[in-house]
Short mmCIF file of C-alpha atoms in Angstrom, two decimals:
data_model
loop_
_atom_site.label_atom_id
_atom_site.label_comp_id
_atom_site.label_asym_id
_atom_site.label_seq_id
_atom_site.Cartn_x
_atom_site.Cartn_y
_atom_site.Cartn_z
CA UNK A 1 -116.88 61.86 -123.30
CA UNK A 2 -115.97 58.36 -124.86
CA UNK A 3 -112.39 58.10 -126.66
CA UNK A 4 -111.31 55.22 -128.91
CA UNK A 5 -107.68 54.38 -129.62
CA UNK A 6 -105.93 51.55 -130.67
CA UNK A 7 -101.64 51.12 -131.34
CA UNK A 8 -99.05 48.62 -131.22
CA UNK A 9 -96.33 49.23 -128.93
CA UNK A 10 -94.10 51.39 -131.47
CA UNK A 11 -96.66 54.06 -130.67
CA UNK A 12 -96.73 53.99 -126.94
CA UNK A 13 -95.28 57.17 -126.46
CA UNK A 14 -96.84 59.31 -129.02
CA UNK A 15 -100.51 57.63 -127.44
CA UNK A 16 -99.02 58.82 -123.76
CA UNK A 17 -98.45 62.58 -125.60
CA UNK A 18 -102.09 62.64 -127.58
CA UNK A 19 -103.71 61.37 -124.36
CA UNK A 20 -102.09 63.69 -121.98
CA UNK A 21 -103.24 66.81 -124.80
CA UNK A 22 -106.97 65.44 -124.50
CA UNK A 23 -107.08 65.63 -120.74
CA UNK A 24 -105.32 68.56 -120.41
CA UNK A 25 -107.97 70.67 -122.52
CA UNK A 26 -110.57 68.41 -121.03
CA UNK A 27 -113.14 70.28 -118.64
CA UNK A 28 -114.62 66.73 -117.23
CA UNK A 29 -113.26 63.02 -116.81
CA UNK A 30 -112.96 61.24 -120.11
CA UNK A 31 -113.45 57.41 -120.78
CA UNK A 32 -110.51 56.13 -122.72
CA UNK A 33 -111.24 52.78 -124.57
CA UNK A 34 -108.36 51.14 -125.88
CA UNK A 35 -108.82 48.28 -127.91
CA UNK A 36 -105.09 46.03 -128.48
CA UNK A 37 -104.47 42.95 -129.25
CA UNK A 38 -102.08 40.54 -127.25
CA UNK A 39 -99.57 40.08 -129.65
CA UNK A 40 -98.95 44.01 -129.46
CA UNK A 41 -99.41 45.26 -125.88
CA UNK A 42 -98.70 43.00 -123.02
CA UNK A 43 -99.52 43.77 -119.61
CA UNK A 44 -96.87 46.04 -118.57
CA UNK A 45 -97.69 47.81 -121.57
CA UNK A 46 -101.34 48.15 -120.38
CA UNK A 47 -100.20 49.08 -117.01
CA UNK A 48 -97.88 51.91 -117.91
CA UNK A 49 -100.79 53.52 -119.69
CA UNK A 50 -103.18 53.20 -116.93
CA UNK A 51 -100.85 54.47 -114.55
CA UNK A 52 -100.28 57.60 -116.89
CA UNK A 53 -103.35 58.49 -117.00
CA UNK A 54 -104.47 57.57 -113.34
CA UNK A 55 -101.83 60.49 -112.57
CA UNK A 56 -103.56 63.29 -114.78
CA UNK A 57 -106.39 62.48 -112.35
CA UNK A 58 -109.09 63.04 -115.21
CA UNK A 59 -109.27 59.95 -117.30
CA UNK A 60 -109.91 56.14 -116.79
CA UNK A 61 -108.67 53.47 -119.16
CA UNK A 62 -110.45 50.41 -120.47
CA UNK A 63 -108.81 47.79 -122.40
CA UNK A 64 -110.47 45.71 -124.80
CA UNK A 65 -108.74 42.92 -126.37
CA UNK A 66 -109.25 42.76 -129.85
CA UNK A 67 -109.07 39.09 -131.29
CA UNK A 68 -108.02 39.83 -135.38
CA UNK A 69 -108.12 36.17 -136.38
CA UNK A 70 -110.34 36.51 -138.69
CA UNK A 71 -108.56 39.03 -140.29
CA UNK A 72 -105.50 37.46 -140.81
CA UNK A 73 -105.44 37.35 -144.32
CA UNK A 74 -106.71 41.02 -144.70
CA UNK A 75 -104.62 44.03 -146.19
CA UNK A 76 -102.44 45.77 -144.07
CA UNK A 77 -99.83 48.53 -144.34
CA UNK A 78 -96.68 49.72 -142.74
CA UNK A 79 -94.70 51.74 -144.44
CA UNK A 80 -91.39 53.31 -142.16
CA UNK A 81 -94.71 54.67 -139.27
CA UNK A 82 -96.96 55.09 -142.10
CA UNK A 83 -99.11 52.64 -140.17
CA UNK A 84 -101.75 50.61 -140.97
CA UNK A 85 -102.43 47.45 -138.96
CA UNK A 86 -104.63 44.97 -137.86
CA UNK A 87 -105.23 47.92 -135.19
CA UNK A 88 -106.73 50.02 -137.97
CA UNK A 89 -109.64 47.39 -138.20
CA UNK A 90 -110.56 48.31 -134.57
CA UNK A 91 -112.66 51.31 -136.06
CA UNK A 92 -114.88 49.06 -137.98
CA UNK A 93 -115.47 46.45 -135.05
CA UNK A 94 -115.77 48.78 -132.13
CA UNK A 95 -119.39 48.71 -131.96
CA UNK A 96 -119.47 45.25 -130.98
CA UNK A 97 -116.64 45.02 -128.77
CA UNK A 98 -117.68 47.98 -126.28
CA UNK A 99 -120.04 47.85 -123.80
CA UNK A 100 -123.63 48.24 -124.51
CA UNK A 101 -123.99 51.60 -122.60
CA UNK A 102 -121.70 53.35 -125.09
CA UNK A 103 -124.09 54.72 -127.72
CA UNK A 104 -121.01 56.91 -129.67
CA UNK A 105 -117.55 57.26 -129.13
CA UNK A 106 -114.69 59.84 -130.97
CA UNK A 107 -111.90 57.66 -132.43
CA UNK A 108 -108.61 59.58 -133.04
CA UNK A 109 -104.98 58.21 -133.92
CA UNK A 110 -102.14 58.11 -131.76
CA UNK A 111 -100.18 60.59 -134.11
CA UNK A 112 -102.10 63.73 -133.52
CA UNK A 113 -102.10 66.68 -130.66
CA UNK A 114 -105.02 68.35 -129.28
CA UNK A 115 -104.52 72.23 -128.98
CA UNK A 116 -108.02 72.93 -127.22
CA UNK A 117 -110.84 71.25 -125.76
CA UNK A 118 -112.35 68.92 -128.10
CA UNK A 119 -115.95 69.01 -126.85
CA UNK A 120 -117.21 70.81 -129.27
CA UNK A 121 -116.53 68.11 -131.76
CA UNK A 122 -117.72 65.10 -129.61
CA UNK A 123 -121.32 66.82 -129.07
CA UNK A 124 -121.42 67.24 -132.97
CA UNK A 125 -124.89 65.96 -134.01
CA UNK A 126 -125.10 63.04 -136.39
CA UNK A 127 -128.01 64.44 -138.47
CA UNK A 128 -128.83 60.87 -139.02
CA UNK A 129 -125.23 59.89 -140.37
CA UNK A 130 -123.15 57.00 -139.00
CA UNK A 131 -119.92 58.61 -139.29
CA UNK A 132 -118.24 62.05 -138.91
CA UNK A 133 -114.87 62.62 -140.15
CA UNK A 134 -112.77 65.20 -141.76
CA UNK A 135 -112.33 65.27 -145.85
CA UNK A 136 -108.76 64.21 -146.64
CA UNK A 137 -107.74 66.52 -149.64
CA UNK A 138 -104.77 64.70 -150.46
CA UNK A 139 -106.72 62.01 -152.43
CA UNK A 140 -105.64 61.00 -155.41
CA UNK A 141 -108.15 60.67 -158.83
CA UNK A 142 -106.86 57.16 -158.71
CA UNK A 143 -108.11 56.01 -155.44
CA UNK A 144 -111.31 57.23 -156.04
CA UNK A 145 -111.56 55.27 -159.27
CA UNK A 146 -109.76 51.93 -157.56
CA UNK A 147 -113.07 52.18 -155.01
CA UNK A 148 -115.42 53.31 -157.76
CA UNK A 149 -116.37 56.26 -156.15
CA UNK A 150 -117.73 59.02 -158.31
CA UNK A 151 -114.64 61.64 -159.20
CA UNK A 152 -116.53 64.73 -157.12
CA UNK A 153 -117.11 62.18 -153.80
CA UNK A 154 -115.58 63.60 -150.59
CA UNK A 155 -112.89 60.95 -149.54
CA UNK A 156 -112.47 61.33 -145.75
CA UNK A 157 -109.37 60.69 -143.70
CA UNK A 158 -110.18 57.81 -141.04
CA UNK A 159 -107.47 59.47 -138.20
CA UNK A 160 -110.31 61.08 -136.80
CA UNK A 161 -114.03 59.46 -136.28
CA UNK A 162 -117.02 60.59 -134.71
CA UNK A 163 -118.74 56.89 -134.45
CA UNK A 164 -122.27 56.40 -134.18
CA UNK A 165 -122.23 53.67 -132.40
CA UNK A 166 -125.94 52.81 -131.68
CA UNK A 167 -126.70 53.11 -135.70
CA UNK A 168 -123.98 50.97 -136.59
CA UNK A 169 -125.00 48.35 -134.53
CA UNK A 170 -128.38 48.47 -136.32
CA UNK A 171 -127.30 48.27 -139.88
CA UNK A 172 -124.51 45.78 -139.01
CA UNK A 173 -123.10 42.86 -137.37
CA UNK A 174 -119.40 41.57 -136.68
CA UNK A 175 -119.92 39.02 -139.13
CA UNK A 176 -120.92 41.41 -142.26
CA UNK A 177 -118.51 43.59 -141.68
CA UNK A 178 -116.08 40.68 -141.77
CA UNK A 179 -117.61 39.55 -144.81
CA UNK A 180 -117.49 42.67 -146.39
CA UNK A 181 -114.14 43.47 -145.95
CA UNK A 182 -113.24 40.30 -147.36
CA UNK A 183 -115.07 40.93 -150.47
CA UNK A 184 -113.54 44.20 -151.06
CA UNK A 185 -110.01 43.05 -149.70
CA UNK A 186 -108.21 43.36 -153.01
CA UNK A 187 -108.60 47.32 -153.59
CA UNK A 188 -108.33 48.15 -149.93
CA UNK A 189 -104.77 49.71 -150.14
CA UNK A 190 -105.59 52.03 -147.07
CA UNK A 191 -107.49 49.47 -145.40
CA UNK A 192 -110.17 50.62 -142.89
CA UNK A 193 -110.33 54.05 -144.46
CA UNK A 194 -111.26 52.59 -147.78
CA UNK A 195 -113.39 50.50 -146.72
CA UNK A 196 -115.42 53.48 -144.39
CA UNK A 197 -115.60 55.48 -147.75
CA UNK A 198 -116.64 52.40 -150.11
CA UNK A 199 -119.11 50.90 -148.16
CA UNK A 200 -120.56 54.01 -146.06
CA UNK A 201 -120.20 56.40 -149.56
CA UNK A 202 -123.29 58.69 -148.48
CA UNK A 203 -123.31 58.10 -144.65
CA UNK A 204 -120.91 60.16 -143.27
CA UNK A 205 -120.97 63.99 -142.36
CA UNK A 206 -118.30 65.67 -143.36
CA UNK A 207 -116.64 68.41 -140.61
CA UNK A 208 -114.40 71.15 -140.52
CA UNK A 209 -110.46 70.55 -141.17
CA UNK A 210 -109.73 72.07 -138.03
CA UNK A 211 -111.07 68.54 -136.05
CA UNK A 212 -108.32 66.81 -138.31
CA UNK A 213 -105.63 69.20 -139.45
CA UNK A 214 -103.15 66.79 -141.94
CA UNK A 215 -100.13 69.03 -141.33
CA UNK A 216 -98.30 67.17 -144.40
CA UNK A 217 -101.17 68.64 -146.89
CA UNK A 218 -102.11 72.16 -145.62
CA UNK A 219 -100.33 75.53 -144.86
CA UNK A 220 -100.86 76.69 -141.96
CA UNK A 221 -101.44 80.34 -142.92
CA UNK A 222 -104.14 79.54 -145.45
CA UNK A 223 -106.17 78.16 -142.72
CA UNK A 224 -109.27 80.35 -141.80
CA UNK A 225 -109.26 78.69 -137.76
CA UNK A 226 -106.59 77.31 -135.51
CA UNK A 227 -106.42 73.51 -135.68
CA UNK A 228 -108.28 71.50 -132.61
CA UNK A 229 -106.32 68.65 -133.45
CA UNK A 230 -103.10 68.21 -135.50
CA UNK A 231 -102.73 65.29 -137.31
CA UNK A 232 -99.05 64.12 -138.77
CA UNK A 233 -100.44 61.86 -140.81
CA UNK A 234 -97.43 60.13 -143.43
CA UNK A 235 -94.42 58.60 -142.31
CA UNK A 236 -92.61 62.17 -140.97
CA UNK A 237 -93.54 62.12 -136.94
CA UNK A 238 -92.52 64.78 -134.49
CA UNK A 239 -91.10 62.18 -132.45
CA UNK A 240 -88.51 61.08 -135.23
CA UNK A 241 -85.33 63.30 -136.19
CA UNK A 242 -86.46 65.12 -139.23
CA UNK A 243 -89.12 67.07 -138.99
CA UNK A 244 -88.24 70.10 -141.60
CA UNK A 245 -91.38 69.45 -144.09
CA UNK A 246 -93.50 70.90 -141.45
CA UNK A 247 -94.02 74.39 -140.67
CA UNK A 248 -93.22 75.98 -137.21
CA UNK A 249 -97.12 76.10 -136.39
CA UNK A 250 -97.63 72.50 -136.43
CA UNK A 251 -94.21 71.33 -134.22
CA UNK A 252 -94.80 73.75 -131.58
CA UNK A 253 -97.72 72.41 -130.27
CA UNK A 254 -95.75 69.03 -130.04
CA UNK A 255 -93.18 70.73 -128.09
CA UNK A 256 -95.86 72.17 -126.00
CA UNK A 257 -97.56 69.19 -125.02
CA UNK A 258 -93.80 67.80 -123.91
CA UNK A 259 -93.25 71.34 -121.75
CA UNK A 260 -96.59 70.65 -119.83
CA UNK A 261 -95.49 67.20 -118.63
CA UNK A 262 -93.29 66.35 -115.80
CA UNK A 263 -90.52 64.30 -116.57
CA UNK A 264 -89.96 64.96 -120.51
CA UNK A 265 -87.67 68.17 -120.32
CA UNK A 266 -84.66 65.73 -121.31
CA UNK A 267 -86.97 64.16 -124.22
CA UNK A 268 -88.19 67.53 -125.60
CA UNK A 269 -84.70 69.01 -125.65
CA UNK A 270 -83.11 65.73 -127.63
CA UNK A 271 -86.12 66.22 -130.08
CA UNK A 272 -85.37 70.10 -130.13
CA UNK A 273 -82.18 69.19 -130.98
CA UNK A 274 -82.24 66.71 -133.24
CA UNK A 275 -84.97 68.71 -135.49
CA UNK A 276 -82.52 71.61 -135.42
CA UNK A 277 -79.91 69.08 -136.67
CA UNK A 278 -82.19 68.04 -139.73
CA UNK A 279 -83.07 71.80 -141.08
CA UNK A 280 -86.11 72.51 -138.80
CA UNK A 281 -86.02 76.36 -137.85
CA UNK A 282 -88.05 78.27 -135.41
#
């Protein structure tokens, strides 16, 4: 299974927890391609991630340097943890940065936690599409209008993307992607996410929300199936003090991942104490 991730230094700890949850539930070894900018992750950071993964014995990290010089004037968003920085563009360029042998890859945000094996997601067929993703049910009508998309269009969240690398290489080059970003930059508020929805509308296969459950938008009791990937999208994150907006069914899996790891006992106790002080109740 090939996994793609991309973060800056602020997300190193959440990245470790997300990677642990992927590997813990995986029945086979996982190749993790980490696209990074030299201005954001240093060699010590990469070594920390590599050592962490090596200790699990179930994964290999492949760092890939991502030069964003051409994107220096492109839109980014960073609102108190609601992060859309230059790293977000890695999803659009990965086809041209990854080794030729990689034909498909599963991109996952660092602010997620897996609750079980995601191999069934990885093995989902593309049916001719370039992207497989989950609908973002929180999108507003004004966003669809801004992107000139039909009112009934099913806008997707880019936190989880199964990417048909082989097809993407056939229909685009690094230059055409850059040119399209520049051409549409005035309407890209959620940069890569807006871009995929606008440029690839009709080329996306929608799958069940259990593969990218946006915890801030959906009540747990309304779910038909247990989520396999919980996504803490937005500014509220489980590693911060106040998680009172989340139901316990979304926070307990994050606690569980900390419980399963050696050396995370004190971190878990600290978070539980802080969360309770801010009104969170089990």
